[in-house]
Tab-separated table of C-alpha atoms and ligand atoms in Angstrom:
chain	number	residue	atom	x	y	z
P	662	UNK	CA	36.489	29.378	-6.915
P	663	UNK	CA	34.784	32.094	-4.457
P	664	UNK	CA	38.278	32.561	-2.503
P	665	UNK	CA	39.658	34.080	-5.492
P	666	UNK	CA	37.428	36.748	-6.159
P	667	UNK	CA	37.274	39.382	-3.996
P	668	UNK	CA	34.146	41.564	-3.835
P	669	UNK	CA	33.806	45.570	-2.255
P	670	UNK	CA	30.416	46.375	-1.519
P	671	UNK	CA	28.997	50.111	-2.376
P	672	UNK	CA	27.975	52.827	0.668
P	673	UNK	CA	24.097	51.413	-0.498
P	674	UNK	CA	24.427	47.474	-0.599
P	675	UNK	CA	25.484	47.241	-3.657
P	676	UNK	CA	28.757	45.454	-5.728
P	677	UNK	CA	30.857	48.183	-6.417
P	678	UNK	CA	34.095	45.564	-7.685
P	679	UNK	CA	35.008	42.269	-7.906
P	680	UNK	CA	38.651	41.696	-8.515
P	681	UNK	CA	40.088	38.114	-9.077
P	682	UNK	CA	42.803	37.136	-6.933
P	683	UNK	CA	46.064	35.306	-7.530
P	684	UNK	CA	46.011	35.408	-11.907
P	685	UNK	CA	43.019	33.714	-11.727
P	686	UNK	CA	40.696	34.886	-14.576
P	687	UNK	CA	38.415	38.016	-14.786
P	688	UNK	CA	36.061	35.685	-15.814
P	689	UNK	CA	34.994	32.422	-15.705
P	690	UNK	CA	34.154	31.130	-18.509
P	691	UNK	CA	31.587	27.471	-18.890
P	692	UNK	CA	33.110	24.426	-20.289
P	693	UNK	CA	30.608	22.089	-22.390
P	694	UNK	CA	30.306	19.654	-24.278
P	695	UNK	CA	29.650	19.632	-27.340
P	696	UNK	CA	29.035	15.806	-28.939
P	697	UNK	CA	27.347	14.529	-26.271
P	698	UNK	CA	27.150	10.743	-27.580
P	699	UNK	CA	30.951	11.267	-26.840
P	700	UNK	CA	30.330	11.572	-22.893
P	701	UNK	CA	29.897	9.094	-20.220
P	702	UNK	CA	25.846	7.559	-19.902
P	703	UNK	CA	25.174	6.535	-17.215
P	704	UNK	CA	22.867	3.612	-17.473
P	705	UNK	CA	22.949	1.939	-13.960
P	706	UNK	CA	20.413	4.008	-11.563
P	707	UNK	CA	20.233	3.433	-7.819
P	708	UNK	CA	16.972	2.086	-7.635
P	709	UNK	CA	15.891	3.057	-3.854
P	710	UNK	CA	13.818	0.412	-2.290
P	711	UNK	CA	11.585	2.952	-1.250
P	712	UNK	CA	8.809	4.702	-3.646
P	713	UNK	CA	11.062	8.632	-4.791
P	714	UNK	CA	9.713	11.319	-6.570
P	715	UNK	CA	10.927	10.254	-10.183
P	716	UNK	CA	10.724	6.462	-9.973
P	717	UNK	CA	11.438	5.589	-13.369
P	718	UNK	CA	14.180	5.912	-16.158
P	719	UNK	CA	14.533	9.425	-17.697
P	720	UNK	CA	16.592	10.146	-20.887
P	721	UNK	CA	18.451	13.076	-21.089
P	722	UNK	CA	17.184	13.873	-25.081
P	723	UNK	CA	19.241	17.163	-25.545
P	724	UNK	CA	21.145	19.484	-23.254
P	725	UNK	CA	20.062	23.933	-24.024
P	726	UNK	CA	17.375	24.496	-26.241
P	727	UNK	CA	16.434	27.027	-28.936
P	728	UNK	CA	13.712	28.624	-27.834
P	729	UNK	CA	14.261	31.771	-25.472
P	730	UNK	CA	11.521	32.112	-23.206
P	731	UNK	CA	12.990	35.620	-21.374
P	732	UNK	CA	11.616	34.059	-17.670
P	733	UNK	CA	13.986	31.155	-17.994
P	734	UNK	CA	17.426	30.407	-16.281
P	735	UNK	CA	17.789	27.120	-18.692
P	736	UNK	CA	16.717	28.240	-21.172
P	737	UNK	CA	19.615	30.378	-21.127
P	738	UNK	CA	22.453	28.166	-18.892
P	739	UNK	CA	22.755	25.570	-21.027
P	740	UNK	CA	22.809	26.795	-24.907
P	741	UNK	CA	23.248	25.793	-27.204
P	742	UNK	CA	22.096	23.251	-27.698
P	743	UNK	CA	24.184	19.531	-28.174
P	744	UNK	CA	21.314	16.478	-29.148
P	745	UNK	CA	21.973	12.741	-28.368
P	746	UNK	CA	21.641	11.075	-31.789
P	747	UNK	CA	18.379	8.338	-31.979
P	748	UNK	CA	20.814	5.741	-32.613
P	749	UNK	CA	22.614	6.397	-29.157
P	750	UNK	CA	18.870	7.177	-26.890
P	751	UNK	CA	17.588	3.846	-27.802
P	752	UNK	CA	20.207	2.255	-26.806
P	753	UNK	CA	20.715	3.805	-23.354
P	754	UNK	CA	16.846	3.909	-22.965
P	755	UNK	CA	17.198	-0.080	-23.513
P	756	UNK	CA	20.246	-0.569	-21.406
P	757	UNK	CA	18.888	1.189	-18.229
P	758	UNK	CA	15.553	-0.351	-18.080
P	759	UNK	CA	17.251	-3.706	-17.970
P	760	UNK	CA	20.252	-2.195	-15.785
P	761	UNK	CA	16.826	-0.960	-13.270
P	762	UNK	CA	13.815	-3.211	-13.780
P	763	UNK	CA	11.812	0.181	-13.216
P	764	UNK	CA	7.803	-0.388	-15.806
P	765	UNK	CA	8.297	3.392	-16.820
P	766	UNK	CA	10.835	5.918	-19.173
P	767	UNK	CA	10.528	9.373	-19.760
P	768	UNK	CA	12.152	11.496	-22.059
P	769	UNK	CA	14.346	14.191	-20.730
P	770	UNK	CA	15.072	17.315	-21.541
P	771	UNK	CA	13.783	21.809	-21.391
P	772	UNK	CA	11.770	21.279	-24.273
P	773	UNK	CA	11.148	17.501	-26.010
P	774	UNK	CA	8.466	18.665	-28.229
P	775	UNK	CA	11.498	20.763	-30.583
P	776	UNK	CA	13.827	16.754	-30.673
P	777	UNK	CA	13.809	16.394	-34.185
P	778	UNK	CA	13.363	12.981	-35.135
P	779	UNK	CA	10.878	11.765	-31.589
P	780	UNK	CA	8.330	10.071	-33.115
P	781	UNK	CA	11.247	7.731	-35.051
P	782	UNK	CA	12.235	7.556	-31.111
P	783	UNK	CA	8.817	7.173	-29.686
P	784	UNK	CA	8.394	4.417	-31.804
P	785	UNK	CA	11.480	3.065	-31.775
P	786	UNK	CA	11.057	2.923	-27.921
P	787	UNK	CA	7.534	1.841	-28.148
P	788	UNK	CA	8.382	-1.140	-29.841
P	789	UNK	CA	11.216	-2.272	-27.258
P	790	UNK	CA	8.912	-1.041	-24.564
P	791	UNK	CA	5.412	-2.611	-25.549
P	792	UNK	CA	5.741	-6.245	-25.827
P	793	UNK	CA	7.381	-5.911	-21.811
P	794	UNK	CA	4.970	-3.789	-20.213
P	795	UNK	CA	6.704	-0.978	-19.988
P	796	UNK	CA	4.853	2.514	-20.139
P	797	UNK	CA	6.459	5.920	-21.822
P	798	UNK	CA	5.634	9.353	-20.964
P	799	UNK	CA	6.279	12.233	-22.745
P	800	UNK	CA	6.246	16.239	-19.935
P	801	UNK	CA	7.306	18.949	-21.113
P	802	UNK	CA	4.774	18.900	-24.459
P	803	UNK	CA	4.604	22.456	-25.709
P	804	UNK	CA	1.149	23.763	-26.948
P	805	UNK	CA	2.006	24.286	-30.514
P	806	UNK	CA	3.221	21.109	-32.185
P	807	UNK	CA	1.721	18.411	-30.024
P	808	UNK	CA	0.598	15.761	-33.084
P	809	UNK	CA	-2.565	13.349	-32.742
P	810	UNK	CA	0.683	11.026	-34.160
P	811	UNK	CA	2.769	10.932	-31.039
P	812	UNK	CA	0.164	11.382	-28.376
P	813	UNK	CA	-1.957	8.355	-29.882
P	814	UNK	CA	1.761	6.045	-29.644
P	815	UNK	CA	2.111	7.356	-26.368
P	816	UNK	CA	-1.502	6.683	-25.008
P	817	UNK	CA	-1.226	2.749	-26.296
P	818	UNK	CA	0.890	1.899	-23.318
P	819	UNK	CA	-0.739	3.849	-20.396
P	820	UNK	CA	-2.607	7.287	-20.848
P	821	UNK	CA	-2.199	10.305	-18.000
P	822	UNK	CA	-3.129	13.700	-17.809
P	823	UNK	CA	-1.555	16.596	-19.534
P	824	UNK	CA	0.068	19.697	-18.100
P	825	UNK	CA	-0.142	23.005	-20.633
P	826	UNK	CA	2.414	25.721	-20.207
P	827	UNK	CA	0.744	29.018	-21.514
P	828	UNK	CA	2.850	30.923	-18.264
P	829	UNK	CA	0.720	33.484	-19.269
P	830	UNK	CA	-2.971	34.536	-19.983
P	831	UNK	CA	-3.442	37.238	-22.955
P	832	UNK	CA	-1.432	36.999	-26.162
P	833	UNK	CA	-0.036	40.470	-25.067
P	834	UNK	CA	2.198	38.983	-22.260
P	835	UNK	CA	2.759	36.085	-23.422
P	836	UNK	CA	5.112	38.280	-26.674
P	837	UNK	CA	6.878	39.598	-23.634
P	838	UNK	CA	8.204	37.050	-22.220
P	839	UNK	CA	8.481	35.856	-26.305
P	840	UNK	CA	6.549	31.901	-24.635
P	841	UNK	CA	5.405	32.116	-28.739
P	842	UNK	CA	2.485	29.408	-28.035
P	843	UNK	CA	-0.705	32.026	-29.364
P	844	UNK	CA	-4.274	30.605	-27.885
P	845	UNK	CA	-5.195	29.163	-30.961
P	846	UNK	CA	-2.291	26.581	-31.348
P	847	UNK	CA	-3.138	25.509	-27.588
P	848	UNK	CA	-6.813	25.726	-27.775
P	849	UNK	CA	-6.441	23.000	-31.432
P	850	UNK	CA	-4.114	20.546	-29.081
P	851	UNK	CA	-6.594	20.849	-26.269
P	852	UNK	CA	-9.003	20.243	-29.118
P	853	UNK	CA	-6.606	17.378	-30.132
P	854	UNK	CA	-6.067	15.909	-26.461
P	855	UNK	CA	-10.349	15.681	-25.982
P	856	UNK	CA	-10.135	14.195	-29.041
P	857	UNK	CA	-8.605	11.572	-28.550
P	858	UNK	CA	-9.451	11.459	-25.175
P	859	UNK	CA	-7.654	12.832	-22.496
P	860	UNK	CA	-10.004	14.382	-20.058
P	861	UNK	CA	-7.522	15.845	-17.082
P	862	UNK	CA	-5.387	18.958	-18.306
P	863	UNK	CA	-3.681	20.818	-16.061
P	864	UNK	CA	-2.351	24.583	-17.081
P	865	UNK	CA	1.041	26.222	-15.656
P	866	UNK	CA	0.530	29.601	-15.375
P	867	UNK	CA	2.894	32.087	-13.391
P	868	UNK	CA	1.626	35.420	-11.703
P	869	UNK	CA	3.373	39.366	-11.220
P	870	UNK	CA	4.930	38.648	-14.590
P	871	UNK	CA	7.137	42.369	-15.825
P	872	UNK	CA	4.057	44.573	-17.285
P	873	UNK	CA	1.324	41.961	-15.376
P	874	UNK	CA	-2.088	44.541	-15.532
P	875	UNK	CA	-5.253	42.622	-14.221
P	876	UNK	CA	-6.374	42.032	-17.068
P	877	UNK	CA	-3.688	39.556	-18.223
P	878	UNK	CA	-4.634	38.103	-14.880
P	879	UNK	CA	-8.083	37.566	-15.800
P	880	UNK	CA	-7.082	36.628	-18.925
P	881	UNK	CA	-5.973	33.140	-18.132
P	882	UNK	CA	-9.750	33.209	-16.632
P	883	UNK	CA	-10.877	33.612	-19.651
P	884	UNK	CA	-8.647	30.893	-21.872
P	885	UNK	CA	-9.008	28.465	-18.759
P	886	UNK	CA	-12.753	29.042	-19.663
P	887	UNK	CA	-12.141	28.726	-23.582
P	888	UNK	CA	-10.375	24.982	-22.339
P	889	UNK	CA	-13.027	24.446	-21.451
P	890	UNK	CA	-15.787	25.003	-24.090
P	891	UNK	CA	-13.670	23.264	-26.513
P	892	UNK	CA	-14.119	19.747	-24.132
P	893	UNK	CA	-17.273	20.561	-24.493
P	894	UNK	CA	-17.051	20.640	-27.930
P	895	UNK	CA	-14.896	18.032	-28.803
P	896	UNK	CA	-14.835	15.522	-25.973
P	897	UNK	CA	-14.348	12.126	-27.456
P	898	UNK	CA	-16.826	11.052	-23.831
P	899	UNK	CA	-19.144	13.929	-22.302
P	900	UNK	CA	-20.048	11.679	-19.871
P	901	UNK	CA	-15.842	10.637	-17.813
P	902	UNK	CA	-16.065	15.141	-17.036
P	903	UNK	CA	-13.821	17.276	-17.640
P	904	UNK	CA	-10.705	18.719	-14.721
P	905	UNK	CA	-9.076	21.102	-15.711
P	906	UNK	CA	-6.693	22.603	-12.941
P	907	UNK	CA	-5.049	26.300	-13.367
P	908	UNK	CA	-1.993	26.369	-11.518
P	909	UNK	CA	-0.309	30.014	-10.968
P	910	UNK	CA	3.250	30.422	-9.380
P	911	UNK	CA	4.627	33.437	-8.602
P	912	UNK	CA	7.002	34.937	-11.062
P	913	UNK	CA	10.573	34.783	-10.160
P	914	UNK	CA	13.455	36.873	-11.335
P	915	UNK	CA	16.368	35.406	-11.873
P	916	UNK	CA	20.356	36.286	-13.163
P	917	UNK	CA	21.264	35.082	-16.284
P	918	UNK	CA	18.143	35.618	-17.842
P	919	UNK	CA	16.528	39.083	-19.412
P	920	UNK	CA	14.847	39.749	-16.874
P	921	UNK	CA	17.649	39.222	-14.333
P	922	UNK	CA	17.268	43.074	-13.742
P	923	UNK	CA	13.338	42.920	-13.027
P	924	UNK	CA	11.579	43.524	-8.861
P	925	UNK	CA	9.664	40.806	-7.631
P	926	UNK	CA	6.291	42.071	-7.108
P	927	UNK	CA	5.216	41.950	-3.434
P	928	UNK	CA	3.594	39.057	-1.549
P	929	UNK	CA	0.896	41.361	-1.007
P	930	UNK	CA	-0.094	42.132	-4.440
P	931	UNK	CA	0.487	38.742	-5.768
P	932	UNK	CA	-2.099	37.854	-3.177
P	933	UNK	CA	-4.751	40.820	-4.471
P	934	UNK	CA	-3.937	39.066	-7.475
P	935	UNK	CA	-4.689	35.076	-7.063
P	936	UNK	CA	-8.172	36.834	-5.229
P	937	UNK	CA	-8.865	38.693	-8.384
P	938	UNK	CA	-8.293	35.136	-10.820
P	939	UNK	CA	-10.017	33.243	-8.129
P	940	UNK	CA	-12.822	35.448	-8.353
P	941	UNK	CA	-12.714	35.558	-12.247
P	942	UNK	CA	-13.367	31.239	-12.948
P	943	UNK	CA	-17.134	30.263	-12.268
P	944	UNK	CA	-16.665	26.716	-13.524
P	945	UNK	CA	-16.616	24.093	-11.213
P	946	UNK	CA	-14.646	21.893	-13.713
P	947	UNK	CA	-11.656	24.378	-13.284
P	948	UNK	CA	-9.575	23.925	-10.255
P	949	UNK	CA	-7.662	26.720	-9.160
P	950	UNK	CA	-4.424	26.044	-7.592
P	951	UNK	CA	-1.553	28.667	-6.047
P	952	UNK	CA	2.516	28.582	-4.935
P	953	UNK	CA	2.836	29.602	-1.712
P	954	UNK	CA	3.845	33.241	-1.944
P	955	UNK	CA	6.425	33.348	0.211
P	956	UNK	CA	8.534	30.442	-0.055
P	957	UNK	CA	9.242	32.432	-3.857
P	958	UNK	CA	10.087	35.993	-2.272
P	959	UNK	CA	12.560	33.449	-0.287
P	960	UNK	CA	13.235	31.616	-3.732
P	961	UNK	CA	13.581	35.524	-5.475
P	962	UNK	CA	16.291	36.288	-2.656
P	963	UNK	CA	18.429	33.398	-2.627
P	964	UNK	CA	17.666	33.103	-6.473
P	965	UNK	CA	19.851	37.099	-6.899
P	966	UNK	CA	21.765	37.176	-3.679
P	967	UNK	CA	25.838	37.780	-3.141
P	968	UNK	CA	28.164	35.226	-1.238
P	969	UNK	CA	26.539	37.544	1.981
P	970	UNK	CA	23.375	34.857	1.776
P	971	UNK	CA	25.815	32.497	2.453
P	972	UNK	CA	25.476	33.821	6.439
P	973	UNK	CA	21.448	34.194	6.174
P	974	UNK	CA	21.556	30.666	5.192
P	975	UNK	CA	23.338	29.175	7.991
P	976	UNK	CA	21.867	31.454	10.545
P	977	UNK	CA	18.490	29.408	8.935
P	978	UNK	CA	19.921	26.333	8.958
P	979	UNK	CA	21.658	26.809	13.067
P	980	UNK	CA	17.611	27.916	13.576
P	981	UNK	CA	16.631	24.333	13.520
P	982	UNK	CA	16.418	25.049	9.469
P	983	UNK	CA	16.051	21.873	7.291
P	984	UNK	CA	13.676	20.370	4.041
P	985	UNK	CA	12.270	24.092	3.398
P	986	UNK	CA	11.069	23.820	0.493
P	987	UNK	CA	9.063	20.996	2.348
P	988	UNK	CA	5.864	23.891	2.733
P	989	UNK	CA	5.499	21.442	6.858
P	990	UNK	CA	8.410	23.282	7.716
P	991	UNK	CA	9.783	26.450	5.297
P	992	UNK	CA	9.099	28.921	8.602
P	993	UNK	CA	9.527	32.584	7.011
P	994	UNK	CA	9.550	33.609	10.604
P	995	UNK	CA	13.250	32.257	10.805
P	996	UNK	CA	13.928	33.711	7.637
P	997	UNK	CA	13.022	36.930	7.809
P	998	UNK	CA	14.879	36.568	11.927
P	999	UNK	CA	18.099	35.123	10.090
P	1000	UNK	CA	17.902	37.854	7.594
P	1001	UNK	CA	17.713	40.889	10.334
P	1002	UNK	CA	20.066	38.687	12.581
P	1003	UNK	CA	22.862	38.894	9.797
P	1004	UNK	CA	21.315	42.905	8.187
P	1005	UNK	CA	20.482	42.034	5.495
P	1006	UNK	CA	16.497	42.743	3.620
P	1007	UNK	CA	15.673	40.023	1.700
P	1008	UNK	CA	13.281	42.413	0.026
P	1009	UNK	CA	17.049	44.407	-1.381
P	1010	UNK	CA	17.496	40.887	-3.666
P	1011	UNK	CA	14.026	40.047	-4.260
P	1012	UNK	CA	12.352	43.224	-4.852
P	1013	UNK	CA	15.043	45.434	-5.972
P	1014	UNK	CA	14.805	47.047	-9.537
P	1015	UNK	CA	18.422	46.938	-10.632
P	1016	UNK	CA	20.286	49.445	-12.314
P	1017	UNK	CA	20.476	49.292	-16.307
P	1018	UNK	CA	25.035	49.753	-15.625
P	1019	UNK	CA	24.727	47.462	-11.695
P	1020	UNK	CA	27.159	44.415	-11.450
P	1021	UNK	CA	25.926	41.739	-10.688
P	1022	UNK	CA	28.017	39.362	-8.001
P	1023	UNK	CA	27.342	36.098	-11.142
P	1024	UNK	CA	29.193	38.388	-13.659
P	1025	UNK	CA	31.875	36.732	-12.751
P	1026	UNK	CA	30.887	33.740	-13.988
P	1027	UNK	CA	30.186	33.735	-18.651
P	1028	UNK	CA	27.740	31.044	-19.274
P	1029	UNK	CA	27.561	32.254	-23.376
P	1030	UNK	CA	25.188	34.423	-23.960
P	1031	UNK	CA	26.296	38.107	-23.548
P	1032	UNK	CA	24.935	40.433	-20.596
P	1033	UNK	CA	24.482	43.478	-23.362
P	1034	UNK	CA	22.101	40.471	-25.052
P	1035	UNK	CA	20.152	39.925	-22.114
P	1036	UNK	CA	19.496	43.840	-21.904
P	1037	UNK	CA	19.285	43.898	-25.377
P	1038	UNK	CA	16.230	41.077	-24.817
P	1039	UNK	CA	14.652	43.158	-22.104
P	1040	UNK	CA	14.029	46.475	-23.993
P	1041	UNK	CA	12.108	43.865	-26.647
P	1042	UNK	CA	9.992	42.652	-23.822
P	1043	UNK	CA	9.141	46.435	-23.048
P	1044	UNK	CA	8.294	46.625	-26.074
P	1045	UNK	CA	6.254	43.136	-26.960
P	1046	UNK	CA	8.060	42.430	-29.877
P	1047	UNK	CA	9.128	38.335	-29.506
P	1048	UNK	CA	12.483	37.395	-30.591
P	1049	UNK	CA	12.076	33.714	-32.647
P	1050	UNK	CA	13.647	30.590	-32.249
P	1051	UNK	CA	17.402	29.598	-33.211
P	1052	UNK	CA	15.777	27.145	-36.332
P	1053	UNK	CA	14.630	30.402	-38.084
P	1054	UNK	CA	17.033	33.055	-37.159
P	1055	UNK	CA	20.373	33.178	-35.300
P	1056	UNK	CA	20.449	36.503	-32.872
P	1057	UNK	CA	23.661	35.960	-32.708
P	1058	UNK	CA	22.474	35.714	-28.639
P	1059	UNK	CA	26.662	35.314	-27.625
P	1060	UNK	CA	26.513	31.194	-27.197
P	1061	UNK	CA	27.607	29.485	-29.975
P	1062	UNK	CA	31.204	30.855	-29.393
P	1063	UNK	CA	31.626	28.028	-26.821
P	1064	UNK	CA	31.959	25.603	-29.822
P	1065	UNK	CA	34.889	24.763	-31.497
P	1066	UNK	CA	33.650	25.643	-34.475
P	1067	UNK	CA	31.454	28.380	-33.332
P	1068	UNK	CA	28.613	28.482	-34.495
P	1069	UNK	CA	24.965	26.635	-33.960
P	1070	UNK	CA	23.987	23.410	-35.698
P	1071	UNK	CA	20.166	25.158	-36.122
G	1328	SF4	S1	24.219	31.611	-30.873
G	1328	SF4	FE1	22.478	32.234	-32.249
G	1328	SF4	S2	21.878	30.346	-33.002
G	1328	SF4	FE2	23.140	29.990	-30.954
G	1328	SF4	S3	21.760	30.082	-29.505
G	1328	SF4	FE3	23.032	32.253	-29.326
G	1328	SF4	S4	20.551	32.710	-30.976
G	1328	SF4	FE4	20.735	30.506	-31.136
């Protein structure tokens, strides 16, 4: 309840203190549902009369993530991992499909391939879905434990394009961000996919990650070339050709992550790296798309803004801003005018590296993972050291303290 927390700002615009009023706790601790199966699960989805973006049944497998990708807010904010049982999921999937009439179901979580018993779940779903001509899609697969068996199970009904998100082109930078995917594992997954008949592959990356160099940028092009060579070598049917799409977005530092102290790169610098990458991609089988950087700059300002940002958002709206994440409607000029009218600067929020001990507006919220843990993870990032996932070793991030037994079940 923001009205119970009074902020004071320093002369340089940073947050000086936050005082809790009327007996409010100095920190608000996140509440979690420990046993997901015991909580309400909606199966009667509203079916719109027009086509929408996620026009299918979405089955949530689990919350949280055992990985620790250092840029990922959801990965830290939703810890600890809590799973549904396979039996529960099969029941809810059937009920949701019957109630909605949808002909497609997808599995949702932060890292679907980490779901224990995924093969059993997909088998169970396909057994019920196939005779009814309902298709199953598996998004967010990791490139490291992607299996032929799983792919074959899914492709029986309908084959869609594949998407992998290595996030960075070089192993060095993937270690910095703790994206524990090796080039070998990625190419192996591609080999399996091409042998299985896939010929459309999307690869997602970020530009502007902390410590990124030009070698890391051109490594994206080299990786895409290696994927193409893998296709040439292993494709089941080369006559259909191949379509590899490389997409980059501009890194947006997020609160509650080890990169919450980081500065975002300047728009011009991002565009220079885009150009470098575009020129490094020479094959016509590889398409390169990049995300509009001005939107990412505003995202970065909003992401780590304080409550003064509320006035900016209102001002944008007063000046006619609507549906701004739609590029047709986004106007950078309008945002800059609104910032100016409020006496604020987007660069202060987006492009400023925070001091080690700076108080953050979101420090009043305790999500479990401690700030000291995040700071340690940042140091590990700069040292290029990876942190194992929760199944290998608990690193004591603090999220288990939210559980009654104070212990994660990984
Ligand atoms: S407490 Fe340990 S096992 Fe639990 S989420 Fe944190 S690092 Fe992972």
